[in-house]
Every structure is written in structure tokens, then in C-alpha cells.
Amino acid sequence: MAPNVLYHCPCLSTSSAPPPPHLASSSYNFHPLHALFFCEECDAVRCNRCVSVEVSGYYCPNCLFEVPSASVRAEKNRCARNCFMCPNCRNTLSVVPSDPPDAGDGRLSAPISTVGEPPFFLYCNHCRWDSSEVGITFEKPTGLAAQLQKLEDAAPDSLEFDRLKEHFEPIIRASSLSSSSSVAPSTSHSQHHSNPITAAASAALARDIPGVAKYTPHARSGRPSGKDRSANKDEMPEYKSRLDISHASNYGSGGGDVDVDFMRRLEDVSEVASLQQRWNYSWSTSIETRDLKPLRIPLHSKRSKRCPACTHILIKPEPKAQSVRYKIKLVAANYLPAINVALPHQIEMLGHISAEAAKRSTKAPVDGDKDARSGLQAGKTYPFHMSLTNPLYDPIQVRLSVQRMHVAAATSSGEGGTTEKARRPPFAISIPTTPFSVAPFAEAWEYEDDEEMFGLDDDELEARLSGREKETKSKSKTVGVLEKRANVTVVGGEVALGKEARGEVKFNMLVAYTYRSDDPAPSEGHDASPSKKAVPETKTFAFYTVVDLGNIISKEEPRIDPYDV
Amino acid sequence: MSTVPQTPRAKTVFNPSTPTTSRITNSQVQSSPHYSTTRRHSLYGVEDRIIIDPGSLIWKVGFSGEGRPREVFYAGGKPAKGLWGLKRATDAAERLEEDKLLDIRLEQNLRAVFHDSLLTDPKARKVIIIENPLLPIHIKEALARILFGNLQVPSVSFASSHLLSLLAVGRITGLVLDCGNLESVVLPIFAARPLFTQLRTTPQAGQRFISHLRSLLLLFGTYVAPTSPGIANLPQASRSMRVPQEILTNEVLEEIKTRCCFVGDSLAPSASEPADNGPTPDDSVVSSDIDVPPASDPAQSESEFSFAGRESGMSSQHDSSEYSVISTPRMEGRPQDRPPGNENRLQVLADMYMRHSTATDLRLRVEPPASMANNSTLGYGTIIIPGWIRERTAEVLFEGGDVDEGSLAEIILDALLKVPVDLRKTLASSILIIGGTSMLPGFIPRLYVELLRAISPPQPPFRQPIRPDKSPPPQYDRYATLRPLIPYLTILNNPSPPAPLSDRAKNNGGKAPAFSPATMSWVGGSLAGALKTGGTEVSREKWDEADPEIEDENTWMSETPARNNRQAQQQSRALQIPPARNVLPDWTRLPLPVGAPSVAINSASVGGVSQTHLPTTQARVGA
């Protein structure tokens, strides 16, 4: 895995310092920069786990139709037009007409009309499933979901559900009337918070507690002897199912004998629908794949997000489904310097490998090989580069510091492999501790001195960096500011791995940067700006990151070379 | 009559009694043809509650008033790993980490429920959480904390899954068995009151099934490696091998369980028959157990009637590792270092199962494990699953282990033993089976057979011929008092009900609506939400009042003391100091009934009713 830097959002932890990076739960505290927001009011980073989300529009991801929020609920959050998914492969289904009537000349006749011949059915271009297999055909090729909705409303589960509702409604109503009067004894006002069904039942109980008041010989004799006197103790009228399970199971569903027989003779697993394909059905349905129905495509929503503390909007998309722009966009990438980390020896190696791969015509992937050569080996020392990119229009002063690791805390980890983690910290990090500056962001044409930077994408940049690195390495300077250009400053660090080192090289790094603030800061006294009072026009913001340099390849574990086989 | 279930007139036959019931009947007669008009869902309104059924493995979510959940998903993501297990770490730091992870995952799931599945604003929706009665309180707290804190929902209710399932079949009284992922829980419910004190539980559930399936497949399954292009196509035989550990991920096992497995008929009649003629697996197992003094193994004597007696050694050995399977992969490398005796027992078991199975072998394509997939293999590997594994893995659920791990039938009967005598008949005739594991085809009919087998008089002990000098002690007949109930034993949602032995059984057996057992509690929750009821509601105001942490929620970013305070609280929570607030309903905090419970049950039904029901209502109120 390529080395990366993730940014800390303090929403999960109770302190501003991040948890030690090797704990399994810690990874959720860190996010890639592009997934973070920045609240200007609170002067704080916000992540997707803590922002409050509001839906600002619904649309179908397939047809991009914007669904008015009024109809979303009724349409069950599904596209109500012609968008369906294949029940087998989740591919989008297309509506196809039936074969045109055979003209008799053996040639494919050109489509007669644009819509084609009815009946229409849904067809999967991937797995060739078609809806006529389950008896779903349409008279016209539009408004299919509406046509299917009728079927859905008449589904046995919703009918049965309504019947149940009617069964319980009068009882609930009756009990809510009586519960206030009859159930009062020891329980005070908080009775109102109790389960109304419980209340209902207790109301019934107050009238006729089985075995208490009316459980007398008189009552016993009053009943017909043939009938079970205890038949209906809870005073509930018997509910008669619309379709009960013993009948439903006759048609091969509900886990009855028919299903058992089917399973016993099963020859091919694919004849049984997977759990995911049928777990949505609350009704006992057939377990066979061939009975699966097409799925309506779930809607997506456009969301605006608010800061959880001050409820200011952090991001707000344009409501149009086709638009990918935002009306408000306070993303952290515009506020925090972007940090990229690279291992120069890895990049070199990648260059080698790609060159080799270009020369060789073998199609065999070289992943394992690449890992082995470019990984971090225990007992060695590696330089690494961090390039900081300033998104602000002002120059910033950056100070980096590595968070101290607590070995004691390292002994515990929720997942397995505690022993290897107990042996931390197996590595030592050295990075420049003196502040350095990163030039302000400017439009590309304003960087006069560095013309050849134009049109280079990141990979090439990094390749260039590694090229320069070679020069600097010859001067044996690995720790410190290596390069400054445009709004990027590259600093070098070094990681020394212990002999016994295993696991991942991951460390927390505090990044504090000072910038000139034009406006008087509205948010006073937040922890992010301690130096503000001293120098009013500059502000300091500090944030934590976790730097992951990759896995250590321990020496005792020999890599299997695929070419040895 | 029963073939026309819609006929409303049939209702009046059953309910001729009180005026109230006849009124209900009338209303049903009037409205039943107009289902469409009664669907008065509000389009804009937010009265519909969010129903969340958070299982340890699978979550079901949706809106109330709908007949099926909107979305069902694995709580732990793709690897089909449960969110929590039956065990918590004992070490404080470890537990803190575990709780943190749980918190994070719960938050992830809950946020996804609102933002991705239901696309709704959490601030406007009341939530009903369907809880298993044994859902640990710290999980409940975590759910509430996230719902109130992170998502800011206006109110959260907790409703018992067992009770809700009864609602889904139109009842408020019954004996509900929830056979879920981690454990199976039997809870008698009378008149909508869960009799929590009579709850019985066993870990014989989905997780146990999975680990049993794993060990059977490791021993008796076959893995055919994918072909490799380099060497000329090897015949299948030479590519076959034992199933490698790493192939049997939870995901694959889950797939095998849900797509291939079913529950065959009981072994009992045919198993006893070969016991007469010559050496049988049963005998061999017993003889291999001779060196084990029978007194030291209570499970053996206690569950003699189940098959567990014959292989209890195996299953108890099993259990010790199975707990760990849930949380830590201690199972690794087990077949190798498994003691040979155990393997023998499994072999014996396999022989027996094989003789009693006619199911076909199945091939399942699986991705070859990463360690074995080098560049030279193509495509998928294949697991050949013997038919008897498909059919007989579920036997583990019907076999009791030690005293704490009764079989499913045993815990049902145990619960029946505990309920007040006058309720037994009612409850025995309305047993409801819910939960994902009971979705296995044939599960419910088999459970009924097992119930009958468990309740029948115990067979004379196997060990009798070994010590002919001693006269056998009188057999411990645990369920003797329940035996009159046999004609009444009825499973409401039995898809293939047996010939009824009583009127009651005829009226109840298989008469539940054909909702699938796994979603029944969700449907009940949806129903409760639609009826504007549901469990005890905790409003956000109440939560905030009771929780000092939330007060400084808005400012904790800046205030260090508050933060420290929070931290301290969190630590105290981690150390299992009960948190200061207890707004959440929790039946375990209810005051114990006065006097010994057994006395209350035995003395008079009056005592039984008053002492078991009233505290329940109090618990709902207080806590």
C-alpha cells in the first residue's frame, strides 16, 4: 500500500490529541483530507461522522430524475419510473419489446415502431435474466413502476399487515380509554410513559384477571364443558390470518415440507436465491432463484451538511440532479495544507519495475515482487518525503512534531495479534522540528520562476522529486527542508526501523501552521488559536495527522517468490 | 372453513362472547374489503416511526406502517462478522477499545440507516428499537447515545422483539422462541406482558451452527482447487484436498448456511433401531467414554434423551472453542491439533448422519484464498459439500450441551415448566418461532418433533449393561409434569403442522400469518409504530436531563475541564461502574418479586400473576 496521510477529526475522541494510531478503533478517527470539512465559525475540522446531514433533494441515480420529496415516501424511496435492477446481478434492466412477428422471410425485420411490440418485459443485458420468467410483462413501455406498484400494494404482506392493524386498532383504542381510569394503583404519573399495549393488557386484566376474580367454580361451570376454558385467557379476540403459514407453505415457501424436499434434491446452489436476494421479503417467499422479482432502483439523495456545534452549513449542493456543483462548500482542503508522503526508494523501485514491465511482455503481475523490493525492511533506515501544499493565499509557517507513543497503551488491541503490537514502538521517526514556510497559493501563471512545472501531474512531480532526492541524498541530507517551489514545500524525514520491528509504520504527527488573518477572528478562545493574542494579525491552527508509511517486512518471514515455483 | 381464511363470518364462530369482541368483528367485516382505502399513510408527515431491528449480525430497518423492512443489511459489513458477541473483554483497556469499536460501528450503521437507506431527516423521526430481552445494556446505551447525540432524534423507544413478533401474528399471548445469531431466547408472554423472569436461553443458535458447519466441512468437505494454466489440466481428483481453513470465511459459511442447508427429519426413530443390532456408533462412543466417570459429566445424564448424551464430550469440547470463534480467531489450526478422540467422535457422528441423509452433494464456487492464489491459478475453487452436512448440521441446535446450553426443545420446555401452571396450556398451544436461524427449511416442523421427543418419557439409560450389579437409580424425569400438555403443544407458525391432537392445536397450529420468522419482529415493530404504541418511549429531553454529558456537548470542544470530566465518565463506564443516568428501560433492574419466585408460581395463580406482572409494569415505568 502506498504511504498516505490521514487527518484527524476530534469528534470521536474526548481529547484533542488523537488516540495511538495502531489501535483498530483509531482508524475511524482519521480521514483523508478530501473527506473533511472545515467550519469557519468554530474554526475546527468536521468529518462525515459528526456533521448533521439534511436531504436537499432526491434523485434516481439511473435516470437522474429529481423526485419531489412529497412522493418519495409513497414510492418507498425507489424510482417510480422505469428503472429496475436485475435481481440476480444488480445490473440495470432495460425495457425490451417482444420479438416482432415473424415476417416469414427469415430476415430480421426492422423495428416497426420506435417502441416495439407489446408485451414489453425487463431484460438484463448482463445475465440475460428477463422478467417474463417470473410472469411480469407490461402493456406499455413507460410507467412500469406504477404498474408494478399495484402488484406491490396487493402483496400479501401489506394486506395481512392492514388486517393486523384493523385487528389491533379497536383494542388499542379501547384500552387507551380505560387505561387512564382503571390502571392507577401504585404507579404514578409515569404510567403514561409505559407501553400502551401493556396498558391495554392491564386494562383487560383489571376487568378479568384470569384466575383471580372470575376464576371461580361458578365461572368454570358456566362454560360449556367441551370447550377449553382456558382457550382465550388474555381476552384478545382471535386473529384469523388472511393467509396462514400452513397454506402458504403448500406453494413452496415458508420452510415447510415442500422446501425441504426441494433442498434435499438440490443439484445446483444457484437455484437457491442468496440471503441478500430474499431477506427483504417479510412474507415467506420461495427460496428459489427463479422466483425473484425485479428490484426498483433505490433513490439517492443530495445532502447538505451542517456543523454539529454551530449548525452552519458546511456543504450544500445545487439541487439539480445533473449538477455536480455546490452552492456552499467549506471543505478542509481549502484551509489545511495538503500533505503527501512518499518513500523515495519506493518510487525509484516503481520506476524500475514499470520500466522492466515495459520491456518484458509477460502478463504476470508483479505485485508480490514489488512489495518485496519496495517494502520497509526491519533493521533499516529509510528516508521519506512529505510535501506540504498551501491552499491559502497567504504564506504559512508550518511546524511539525511527532506525537510521543505510549508503549503501555499499545499492549491492548481489540483485534487479534496483540503480541506483535506489544512490542512497539519498533521504529524511530526524525522530522524537521523547526518551522518552515510554504509559499502562498496563486494561480498557475503567477509562478514565473518555475515554468517547467506546467502540465505536470502528480506522478511526474513525484518522479521528479525522487530524481532530486538522489542528488540530495548524495549530500546526505535527508532530514530538513528539501525543496520549495510554488506553494509546495518538501521536507524530508527519516524512519529508523528496529531489528525486531513488525507491523505497520504509523505515527501521529501534529501539524501547526501560522497564517496571517485578515479579518478579526470571530471565534475567540478556541483551542486552535493559542498564539492569537500575542500577535493579533496571525493565527495558528493545529491539527493532527497520522502518517502511514506501510508495512514492515520482517526478516524471519520469507516472502514467497512466485517465480521460484 | 379453513381454506377460505378471508371469510369474515368465520370470525363470529370463534368470538361469540362479549359485546366488545363482536364490535371488533363488525369493524373487520366492514373494512376488510377496503384495504386500499385504509392505507392512510401520510405523505409529508413524519408520524411514521423508524423501526430498527439491530441484530448482532443483521439489521432490518424501515418505516412503521409498512409490511416489510425497507432495507436489510449485514451490520458488520461484508465479512458477515457480528457486531458484538456473547463475551466482553475483561481487561479494562481491552474493553475500552472494544466498546469504542462497537460505538463506531453502531454509529456508522445508524447514520447509514438514516442517510443512505431511508433518506430521511433523523431530527424529525421517532425511533423504535426492537430489542432482544438479553441485549446488553451497554449496547442499548450506545444506541441511545448515538441516536440522541449524533443523530438528534426526538425520541427512542425500546420494544421487546418477542412481544412484537406476537403482535405480528395477531396475538398478545404466547411462548416465543427467538433463534437468532448469538443465542436462542425463549420468553413467555402473557397478555402483552413479557414474563422476563421465566426467560430461558441457550447459545445453540446461528453462531453455533456456523462453527459446527465449519468443523464438519473442515473434516468432511472437499476442496477442488482451480485449474492452473501451466500444467496440463489436472484431473479433478488430484486437485481435491481437504478444505483449507482460510476458505471458510464467515461469509462463505453464511452463504452455505443460507443457501444449502436445511433441517432433515428427526433421527430418533431410525437411530434407535440400529442400536439393537450389533455395534453402532452410539455404543462405540459410549464405550470410548467409559473412562469418564459419569458423575463428572452432568450434561450426559441430564440430556440423555437427546443425542447430545452420546457425543456430549465432543460438544462440550467444542463449546470451549466456539466462544472464542466469535471474537478471536483461535480456531486457527484446530483440525490439526484437535485431539484424535474428538476427531473420532466427529467421524462417528458423521457416520450416523450419513446414514440418515438422502440429500444431494452440492458444489459451491468460492474464491481461492489469498495465500493459495498465486498467479498460476485460474478462476474459482470449488467446495464439495456432502449432502449429509447440508441436512444434519442443524442437529447441533437440537442437541443439548451442558446445563447452560440446553437444546432448543429443552429451553422451550424449561420455560413452560417455569410459567404459572394455569398459563401452561395457553402458552404451550401458542408457541411462536422467530429469528433468522429458524428460516432454515424444515426447522420449525423439526423443532416440533424435537419438542415431542424431549417431553416423552426418558429412555432407560444406555449405561445399564455396563454395571449390571447396581440397580439403576430412578430416572430423573424432568418434564413429567408437562406431559399432559402434549396434545396442546402447537407451533403457531409451523408451515407443516402435524395432525392436531386437540381442538386448540387445530385452531392454532400453522395458523399464523405467513410472515417469515426472521422479519416477524420487525413487522410487529412496524405494526406497533402504526398503532402509535411501541415500547417505553424515552424522549430527547428526558435523555438530556438525565445525562450530564450532553449538556456540555456543544461546548466540549473548547472546555478542557468538561473534557476531562467526560473522559473520566467514559473511563468509569469502561470500568463497568453503572452510569449515573438510567433513563433507558431495562427489565433487569426491576425489583425482584417478593419471596421466592417458585413459591409464587406454585402457591396460587393469584400470586403468580400479581407478582410477575406488576413488577413488569413498574419496570417499564421506573428504571
PDB file of C-alpha atoms in Angstrom, chain A residues 42-182:
ATOM      1  CA  CYS A  42     -15.908  27.035  15.101  1.00  0.00           C
ATOM      2  CA  ASP A  43     -12.507  27.058  13.471  1.00  0.00           C
ATOM      3  CA  ALA A  44     -12.490  23.303  13.507  1.00  0.00           C
ATOM      4  CA  VAL A  45     -12.298  20.303  11.272  1.00  0.00           C
ATOM      5  CA  ARG A  46     -15.505  18.368  10.782  1.00  0.00           C
ATOM      6  CA  CYS A  47     -15.863  14.925   9.325  1.00  0.00           C
ATOM      7  CA  ASN A  48     -18.643  12.887   7.849  1.00  0.00           C
ATOM      8  CA  ARG A  49     -19.183  11.115  11.121  1.00  0.00           C
ATOM      9  CA  CYS A  50     -20.082  14.196  13.065  1.00  0.00           C
ATOM     10  CA  VAL A  51     -21.802  16.558  10.662  1.00  0.00           C
ATOM     11  CA  SER A  52     -25.554  16.583  10.670  1.00  0.00           C
ATOM     12  CA  VAL A  53     -26.982  15.695   7.337  1.00  0.00           C
ATOM     13  CA  GLU A  54     -30.035  17.095   5.647  1.00  0.00           C
ATOM     14  CA  VAL A  55     -31.515  15.896   2.456  1.00  0.00           C
ATOM     15  CA  SER A  56     -31.773  18.652  -0.063  1.00  0.00           C
ATOM     16  CA  GLY A  57     -33.104  16.623  -2.925  1.00  0.00           C
ATOM     17  CA  TYR A  58     -33.851  13.134  -4.116  1.00  0.00           C
ATOM     18  CA  TYR A  59     -32.990  11.723  -7.460  1.00  0.00           C
ATOM     19  CA  CYS A  60     -32.779   8.426  -9.219  1.00  0.00           C
ATOM     20  CA  PRO A  61     -29.163   7.505  -9.877  1.00  0.00           C
ATOM     21  CA  ASN A  62     -30.170   5.776 -13.070  1.00  0.00           C
ATOM     22  CA  CYS A  63     -32.471   8.211 -14.858  1.00  0.00           C
ATOM     23  CA  LEU A  64     -31.384  11.283 -12.846  1.00  0.00           C
ATOM     24  CA  PHE A  65     -34.989  12.217 -12.359  1.00  0.00           C
ATOM     25  CA  GLU A  66     -35.454  14.556  -9.432  1.00  0.00           C
ATOM     26  CA  VAL A  67     -38.129  13.139  -7.250  1.00  0.00           C
ATOM     27  CA  PRO A  68     -40.212  15.639  -5.306  1.00  0.00           C
ATOM     28  CA  SER A  69     -39.867  14.884  -1.640  1.00  0.00           C
ATOM     29  CA  ALA A  70     -43.608  14.519  -1.291  1.00  0.00           C
ATOM     30  CA  SER A  71     -43.686  11.385  -3.373  1.00  0.00           C
ATOM     31  CA  VAL A  72     -40.511   9.828  -2.074  1.00  0.00           C
ATOM     32  CA  ARG A  73     -42.193   8.304   0.903  1.00  0.00           C
ATOM     33  CA  ALA A  74     -45.073   6.818  -1.047  1.00  0.00           C
ATOM     34  CA  GLU A  75     -42.766   5.444  -3.658  1.00  0.00           C
ATOM     35  CA  LYS A  76     -40.712   3.738  -0.969  1.00  0.00           C
ATOM     36  CA  ASN A  77     -37.509   5.588  -1.767  1.00  0.00           C
ATOM     37  CA  ARG A  78     -37.399   3.822  -5.069  1.00  0.00           C
ATOM     38  CA  CYS A  79     -37.506   5.163  -8.567  1.00  0.00           C
ATOM     39  CA  ALA A  80     -41.083   5.165  -9.728  1.00  0.00           C
ATOM     40  CA  ARG A  81     -40.318   5.379 -13.393  1.00  0.00           C
ATOM     41  CA  ASN A  82     -38.678   2.740 -15.483  1.00  0.00           C
ATOM     42  CA  CYS A  83     -35.571   1.952 -13.522  1.00  0.00           C
ATOM     43  CA  PHE A  84     -35.144  -1.578 -12.308  1.00  0.00           C
ATOM     44  CA  MET A  85     -32.314  -3.731 -11.143  1.00  0.00           C
ATOM     45  CA  CYS A  86     -31.735  -7.308 -12.042  1.00  0.00           C
ATOM     46  CA  PRO A  87     -32.453  -9.476  -9.010  1.00  0.00           C
ATOM     47  CA  ASN A  88     -29.503 -11.700  -9.821  1.00  0.00           C
ATOM     48  CA  CYS A  89     -26.696  -9.364 -10.706  1.00  0.00           C
ATOM     49  CA  ARG A  90     -27.993  -5.926  -9.732  1.00  0.00           C
ATOM     50  CA  ASN A  91     -27.399  -4.657 -13.221  1.00  0.00           C
ATOM     51  CA  THR A  92     -29.809  -2.088 -14.594  1.00  0.00           C
ATOM     52  CA  LEU A  93     -32.591  -3.709 -16.531  1.00  0.00           C
ATOM     53  CA  SER A  94     -33.692  -2.411 -19.866  1.00  0.00           C
ATOM     54  CA  VAL A  95     -37.177  -2.493 -21.237  1.00  0.00           C
ATOM     55  CA  VAL A  96     -37.344  -4.534 -24.382  1.00  0.00           C
ATOM     56  CA  PRO A  97     -40.245  -5.249 -26.648  1.00  0.00           C
ATOM     57  CA  SER A  98     -41.238  -8.718 -27.651  1.00  0.00           C
ATOM     58  CA  ASP A  99     -39.903 -10.177 -30.853  1.00  0.00           C
ATOM     59  CA  PRO A 100     -41.663  -8.686 -33.812  1.00  0.00           C
ATOM     60  CA  PRO A 101     -43.980 -11.088 -35.536  1.00  0.00           C
ATOM     61  CA  ASP A 102     -42.055 -13.253 -37.904  1.00  0.00           C
ATOM     62  CA  ALA A 103     -42.335 -11.833 -41.376  1.00  0.00           C
ATOM     63  CA  GLY A 104     -41.681 -15.237 -42.829  1.00  0.00           C
ATOM     64  CA  ASP A 105     -38.738 -14.258 -44.963  1.00  0.00           C
ATOM     65  CA  GLY A 106     -36.210 -15.341 -42.347  1.00  0.00           C
ATOM     66  CA  ARG A 107     -34.634 -11.924 -42.091  1.00  0.00           C
ATOM     67  CA  LEU A 108     -34.715  -9.698 -39.127  1.00  0.00           C
ATOM     68  CA  SER A 109     -37.350  -7.180 -39.841  1.00  0.00           C
ATOM     69  CA  ALA A 110     -36.579  -3.624 -38.959  1.00  0.00           C
ATOM     70  CA  PRO A 111     -38.377  -2.374 -35.872  1.00  0.00           C
ATOM     71  CA  ILE A 112     -41.808  -1.282 -36.880  1.00  0.00           C
ATOM     72  CA  SER A 113     -42.299   1.452 -34.382  1.00  0.00           C
ATOM     73  CA  THR A 114     -39.967   3.142 -32.001  1.00  0.00           C
ATOM     74  CA  VAL A 115     -41.476   1.433 -29.028  1.00  0.00           C
ATOM     75  CA  GLY A 116     -41.796  -2.031 -30.465  1.00  0.00           C
ATOM     76  CA  GLU A 117     -44.233  -4.787 -29.927  1.00  0.00           C
ATOM     77  CA  PRO A 118     -46.068  -5.399 -26.707  1.00  0.00           C
ATOM     78  CA  PRO A 119     -45.835  -7.132 -24.368  1.00  0.00           C
ATOM     79  CA  PHE A 120     -42.755  -5.487 -23.018  1.00  0.00           C
ATOM     80  CA  PHE A 121     -40.537  -7.030 -20.464  1.00  0.00           C
ATOM     81  CA  LEU A 122     -37.459  -6.206 -18.491  1.00  0.00           C
ATOM     82  CA  TYR A 123     -34.227  -7.681 -19.658  1.00  0.00           C
ATOM     83  CA  CYS A 124     -30.808  -7.857 -18.087  1.00  0.00           C
ATOM     84  CA  ASN A 125     -28.006  -7.291 -20.512  1.00  0.00           C
ATOM     85  CA  HIS A 126     -25.518  -8.910 -18.220  1.00  0.00           C
ATOM     86  CA  CYS A 127     -27.000 -12.174 -17.052  1.00  0.00           C
ATOM     87  CA  ARG A 128     -29.838 -12.420 -19.560  1.00  0.00           C
ATOM     88  CA  TRP A 129     -32.482 -12.614 -16.931  1.00  0.00           C
ATOM     89  CA  ASP A 130     -35.818 -11.425 -18.176  1.00  0.00           C
ATOM     90  CA  SER A 131     -38.942 -10.582 -16.343  1.00  0.00           C
ATOM     91  CA  SER A 132     -41.214 -12.798 -18.378  1.00  0.00           C
ATOM     92  CA  GLU A 133     -39.631 -15.661 -16.457  1.00  0.00           C
ATOM     93  CA  VAL A 134     -41.492 -14.524 -13.389  1.00  0.00           C
ATOM     94  CA  GLY A 135     -44.558 -13.525 -15.316  1.00  0.00           C
ATOM     95  CA  ILE A 136     -44.013  -9.812 -15.345  1.00  0.00           C
ATOM     96  CA  THR A 137     -44.816  -8.217 -18.655  1.00  0.00           C
ATOM     97  CA  PHE A 138     -46.085  -4.791 -19.498  1.00  0.00           C
ATOM     98  CA  GLU A 139     -48.533  -3.464 -21.970  1.00  0.00           C
ATOM     99  CA  LYS A 140     -46.714  -0.223 -22.489  1.00  0.00           C
ATOM    100  CA  PRO A 141     -43.059   0.563 -22.017  1.00  0.00           C
ATOM    101  CA  THR A 142     -43.494   3.558 -19.722  1.00  0.00           C
ATOM    102  CA  GLY A 143     -44.504   3.961 -16.128  1.00  0.00           C
ATOM    103  CA  LEU A 144     -43.503   0.433 -15.335  1.00  0.00           C
ATOM    104  CA  ALA A 145     -43.013   1.056 -11.667  1.00  0.00           C
ATOM    105  CA  ALA A 146     -46.503   2.419 -11.368  1.00  0.00           C
ATOM    106  CA  GLN A 147     -47.770  -0.727 -12.984  1.00  0.00           C
ATOM    107  CA  LEU A 148     -45.775  -2.812 -10.598  1.00  0.00           C
ATOM    108  CA  GLN A 149     -46.766  -0.699  -7.629  1.00  0.00           C
ATOM    109  CA  LYS A 150     -50.265  -2.082  -7.947  1.00  0.00           C
ATOM    110  CA  LEU A 151     -48.876  -5.534  -7.571  1.00  0.00           C
ATOM    111  CA  GLU A 152     -46.868  -4.398  -4.617  1.00  0.00           C
ATOM    112  CA  ASP A 153     -49.823  -2.869  -2.875  1.00  0.00           C
ATOM    113  CA  ALA A 154     -51.685  -6.090  -3.303  1.00  0.00           C
ATOM    114  CA  ALA A 155     -48.770  -8.052  -1.941  1.00  0.00           C
ATOM    115  CA  PRO A 156     -49.824 -10.484   0.755  1.00  0.00           C
ATOM    116  CA  ASP A 157     -47.631  -8.851   3.350  1.00  0.00           C
ATOM    117  CA  SER A 158     -49.230  -5.448   3.080  1.00  0.00           C
ATOM    118  CA  LEU A 159     -52.724  -6.919   3.009  1.00  0.00           C
ATOM    119  CA  GLU A 160     -52.001  -9.019   6.034  1.00  0.00           C
ATOM    120  CA  PHE A 161     -50.431  -6.042   7.715  1.00  0.00           C
ATOM    121  CA  ASP A 162     -53.527  -3.955   7.242  1.00  0.00           C
ATOM    122  CA  ARG A 163     -55.629  -6.728   8.548  1.00  0.00           C
ATOM    123  CA  LEU A 164     -53.492  -6.924  11.637  1.00  0.00           C
ATOM    124  CA  LYS A 165     -53.791  -3.220  12.092  1.00  0.00           C
ATOM    125  CA  GLU A 166     -57.535  -3.419  11.953  1.00  0.00           C
ATOM    126  CA  HIS A 167     -57.399  -6.238  14.409  1.00  0.00           C
ATOM    127  CA  PHE A 168     -55.479  -4.260  16.982  1.00  0.00           C
ATOM    128  CA  GLU A 169     -56.826  -0.771  16.445  1.00  0.00           C
ATOM    129  CA  PRO A 170     -60.090  -1.127  18.366  1.00  0.00           C
ATOM    130  CA  ILE A 171     -58.308  -2.836  21.221  1.00  0.00           C
ATOM    131  CA  ILE A 172     -55.750  -0.119  21.474  1.00  0.00           C
ATOM    132  CA  ARG A 173     -58.430   2.489  21.295  1.00  0.00           C
ATOM    133  CA  ALA A 174     -60.495   0.808  23.957  1.00  0.00           C
ATOM    134  CA  SER A 175     -57.520   0.379  26.197  1.00  0.00           C
ATOM    135  CA  SER A 176     -56.334   3.930  25.899  1.00  0.00           C
ATOM    136  CA  LEU A 177     -59.716   4.974  27.178  1.00  0.00           C
ATOM    137  CA  SER A 178     -59.792   2.580  30.044  1.00  0.00           C
ATOM    138  CA  SER A 179     -56.154   2.672  30.964  1.00  0.00           C
ATOM    139  CA  SER A 180     -56.356   6.168  32.322  1.00  0.00           C
ATOM    140  CA  SER A 181     -59.134   5.227  34.668  1.00  0.00           C
ATOM    141  CA  SER A 182     -58.566   1.670  35.651  1.00  0.00           C
TER     142      SER A 182
END
